Short mmCIF file of C-alpha atoms and ligand atoms in Angstrom, two decimals:
data_model
loop_
_atom_site.label_atom_id
_atom_site.label_comp_id
_atom_site.label_asym_id
_atom_site.label_seq_id
_atom_site.Cartn_x
_atom_site.Cartn_y
_atom_site.Cartn_z
CA UNK A 1 55.20 -43.38 223.90
CA UNK A 2 55.64 -40.03 225.63
CA UNK A 3 59.01 -38.39 225.13
CA UNK A 4 61.30 -37.71 228.07
CA UNK A 5 60.70 -34.15 229.38
CA UNK A 6 63.50 -31.77 228.29
CA UNK A 7 64.49 -30.77 231.87
CA UNK A 8 65.09 -34.47 232.67
CA UNK A 9 67.34 -34.85 229.62
CA UNK A 10 69.23 -31.67 230.62
CA UNK A 11 69.68 -32.89 234.20
CA UNK A 12 71.03 -36.21 232.99
CA UNK A 13 73.52 -34.53 230.66
CA UNK A 14 74.65 -32.08 233.38
CA UNK A 15 75.17 -34.92 235.86
CA UNK A 16 77.17 -36.90 233.29
CA UNK A 17 79.39 -33.87 232.60
CA UNK A 18 79.98 -33.01 236.25
CA UNK A 19 80.03 -36.51 237.75
CA UNK A 20 77.63 -35.27 240.42
CA UNK A 21 74.42 -36.99 241.53
CA UNK A 22 71.09 -35.86 240.11
CA UNK A 23 69.12 -34.10 242.86
CA UNK A 24 65.41 -34.81 242.71
CA UNK A 25 62.65 -33.19 244.79
CA UNK A 26 59.05 -34.43 244.82
CA UNK A 27 56.43 -31.88 245.89
CA UNK A 28 52.76 -32.03 246.92
CA UNK A 29 50.55 -29.99 249.23
CA UNK A 30 50.93 -31.58 252.67
CA UNK A 31 54.11 -33.66 252.08
CA UNK A 32 52.42 -36.48 253.98
CA UNK A 33 50.78 -38.51 251.17
CA UNK A 34 51.86 -38.19 247.54
CA UNK A 35 55.36 -36.70 247.60
CA UNK A 36 56.83 -38.80 250.45
CA UNK A 37 55.42 -41.87 248.66
CA UNK A 38 57.11 -40.74 245.43
CA UNK A 39 60.36 -40.23 247.35
CA UNK A 40 60.17 -43.72 248.90
CA UNK A 41 59.27 -45.39 245.61
CA UNK A 42 62.01 -43.66 243.62
CA UNK A 43 64.58 -44.45 246.34
CA UNK A 44 63.52 -48.10 246.36
CA UNK A 45 63.72 -48.38 242.56
CA UNK A 46 67.19 -46.80 242.44
CA UNK A 47 68.38 -49.07 245.27
CA UNK A 48 67.05 -52.21 243.59
CA UNK A 49 68.75 -51.18 240.33
CA UNK A 50 72.06 -50.50 242.14
CA UNK A 51 72.07 -46.83 241.05
CA UNK A 52 71.09 -45.12 244.33
CA UNK A 53 74.51 -43.43 244.52
CA UNK A 54 73.65 -41.46 241.39
CA UNK A 55 70.83 -39.60 243.16
CA UNK A 56 69.91 -37.35 246.04
CA UNK A 57 66.19 -37.67 246.72
CA UNK A 58 63.88 -35.61 248.94
CA UNK A 59 60.29 -34.39 249.15
CA UNK A 60 58.54 -31.28 250.46
CA UNK A 61 55.12 -29.64 250.75
CA UNK A 62 53.61 -26.29 249.84
CA UNK A 63 51.51 -26.31 253.03
CA UNK A 64 53.69 -26.39 256.14
CA UNK A 65 50.99 -27.45 258.61
CA UNK A 66 52.24 -31.03 258.83
CA UNK A 67 55.94 -30.14 259.25
CA UNK A 68 57.84 -32.77 261.22
CA UNK A 69 55.17 -35.46 260.76
CA UNK A 70 55.64 -38.91 259.29
CA UNK A 71 53.53 -39.67 256.20
CA UNK A 72 49.81 -40.23 256.74
CA UNK A 73 49.28 -43.66 258.35
CA UNK A 74 46.98 -44.76 255.49
CA UNK A 75 49.70 -44.01 252.94
CA UNK A 76 52.30 -45.76 255.08
CA UNK A 77 50.14 -48.90 255.24
CA UNK A 78 49.35 -48.98 251.52
CA UNK A 79 52.99 -48.29 250.60
CA UNK A 80 54.27 -50.94 253.04
CA UNK A 81 52.03 -53.53 251.38
CA UNK A 82 54.02 -52.86 248.19
CA UNK A 83 57.36 -53.05 249.98
CA UNK A 84 58.02 -49.34 250.62
CA UNK A 85 58.90 -48.14 254.12
CA UNK A 86 58.09 -44.40 254.26
CA UNK A 87 60.10 -42.60 256.95
CA UNK A 88 60.30 -39.04 255.58
CA UNK A 89 59.38 -36.18 257.92
CA UNK A 90 57.23 -33.49 256.30
CA UNK A 91 58.90 -30.19 255.55
CA UNK A 92 57.87 -27.08 253.62
CA UNK A 93 59.32 -26.15 250.23
CA UNK A 94 62.09 -23.52 250.63
CA UNK A 95 63.34 -20.99 248.08
CA UNK A 96 66.78 -22.62 248.41
CA UNK A 97 65.29 -25.84 246.99
CA UNK A 98 65.32 -24.21 243.56
CA UNK A 99 69.11 -23.86 243.85
CA UNK A 100 69.74 -27.17 245.61
CA UNK A 101 67.75 -29.51 243.31
CA UNK A 102 68.08 -30.26 239.60
CA UNK A 103 64.52 -31.48 239.08
CA UNK A 104 61.33 -30.60 240.98
CA UNK A 105 58.23 -32.74 240.42
CA UNK A 106 54.83 -31.30 241.48
CA UNK A 107 51.89 -33.69 241.71
CA UNK A 108 49.14 -31.41 240.35
CA UNK A 109 48.44 -28.09 238.62
CA UNK A 110 48.04 -26.19 241.87
CA UNK A 111 51.43 -27.46 243.09
CA UNK A 112 52.91 -26.54 239.68
CA UNK A 113 51.55 -22.96 239.71
CA UNK A 114 52.68 -22.30 243.25
CA UNK A 115 56.17 -23.61 242.58
CA UNK A 116 56.34 -21.60 239.37
CA UNK A 117 55.40 -18.44 241.31
CA UNK A 118 57.98 -19.21 244.04
CA UNK A 119 60.84 -19.91 241.61
CA UNK A 120 63.45 -17.13 241.89
CA UNK A 121 64.48 -17.16 238.20
CA UNK A 122 63.84 -18.75 234.81
CA UNK A 123 66.48 -21.46 235.37
CA UNK A 124 64.56 -22.51 238.48
CA UNK A 125 61.24 -22.50 236.62
CA UNK A 126 62.81 -24.79 234.03
CA UNK A 127 63.47 -27.43 236.70
CA UNK A 128 59.74 -27.96 237.36
CA UNK A 129 58.14 -30.96 235.61
CA UNK A 130 54.66 -32.37 236.23
CA UNK A 131 54.90 -35.85 237.75
CA UNK A 132 52.32 -37.12 235.26
CA UNK A 133 54.54 -36.03 232.34
CA UNK A 134 56.65 -39.07 233.28
CA UNK A 135 53.76 -41.57 233.30
CA UNK A 136 53.69 -44.23 230.58
CA UNK A 137 50.90 -46.52 231.83
CA UNK A 138 48.59 -43.52 232.60
CA UNK A 139 48.95 -41.61 229.32
CA UNK A 140 45.91 -39.36 229.77
CA UNK A 141 46.66 -38.33 233.35
CA UNK A 142 47.48 -34.67 234.00
CA UNK A 143 47.74 -34.81 237.80
CA UNK A 144 48.23 -37.23 240.70
CA UNK A 145 44.99 -36.83 242.69
CA UNK A 146 45.14 -35.83 246.34
CA UNK A 147 44.10 -39.00 248.25
CA UNK A 148 43.65 -37.26 251.62
CA UNK A 149 39.84 -37.35 251.59
CA UNK A 150 39.60 -40.58 249.56
CA UNK A 151 39.28 -44.25 250.50
CA UNK A 152 41.69 -47.13 249.96
CA UNK A 153 41.25 -47.00 246.16
CA UNK A 154 42.53 -43.41 246.14
CA UNK A 155 45.77 -44.43 247.84
CA UNK A 156 46.20 -47.44 245.54
CA UNK A 157 45.63 -45.27 242.47
CA UNK A 158 48.24 -42.77 243.67
CA UNK A 159 50.76 -45.57 244.25
CA UNK A 160 50.07 -47.01 240.77
CA UNK A 161 50.69 -43.63 239.18
CA UNK A 162 53.80 -42.92 241.25
CA UNK A 163 55.34 -46.32 240.46
CA UNK A 164 54.70 -45.66 236.77
CA UNK A 165 56.31 -42.20 236.90
CA UNK A 166 59.25 -43.27 239.08
CA UNK A 167 60.12 -46.27 236.89
CA UNK A 168 60.05 -44.00 233.87
CA UNK A 169 62.26 -41.43 235.64
CA UNK A 170 64.78 -44.12 236.63
CA UNK A 171 64.83 -45.37 233.02
CA UNK A 172 65.33 -41.85 231.71
CA UNK A 173 68.19 -41.08 234.11
CA UNK A 174 69.93 -44.45 233.89
P1 4NP B 201 49.41 -34.61 250.08
O1 4NP B 201 47.93 -34.77 250.73
O2 4NP B 201 49.48 -33.23 249.46
O3 4NP B 201 49.47 -35.70 249.07
O4 4NP B 201 50.39 -34.78 251.22
C1 4NP B 201 47.43 -33.82 251.63
C2 4NP B 201 47.66 -33.95 252.98
C3 4NP B 201 47.18 -33.01 253.87
C4 4NP B 201 46.48 -31.93 253.40
C5 4NP B 201 46.25 -31.78 252.05
C6 4NP B 201 46.74 -32.73 251.16
N1 4NP B 201 45.95 -30.97 254.30
O5 4NP B 201 45.37 -29.98 253.85
O6 4NP B 201 46.12 -31.12 255.51
#
């Protein structure tokens, strides 16, 4: 089994010391497919486990062209079929996110590199963890693929991977 990423362990310990919620930000390119789905899935898991009060959860995108939009209708439909109602409005990543969040989860290497370059200091860089580093049922995966130009199977695959990662994150932070 994969070990829990060190930044996740640190965030859990810091939250336990301070009594504050863990602040989690999911990031992709458009903030209309992968990251709002991750946000909705993680929120749903924490609500069903009765631990939602321990978290602040948001998502954002590195490309601001969809700002203000609901998630892509295909992602909303596929997520709804699994019981997730996605209502997030797309917003761009801000430099202040590195101060405001404890953990930042990019979906792929491009997201990771761009966040790493945006991070204002080393402490901020240390908050960035690849989403696939949390996966247990997809052990070989190194990125959550962009489903934007894919068919239904692409969206289902993304949801499978995000459920895997979000369950693992909830277990790690419980
Ligand atoms: P996401 O998918 O990063 O999972 O939200 C995309 C959505 C839109 C675009 C790219 C990726 N786009 O270039 O418009």
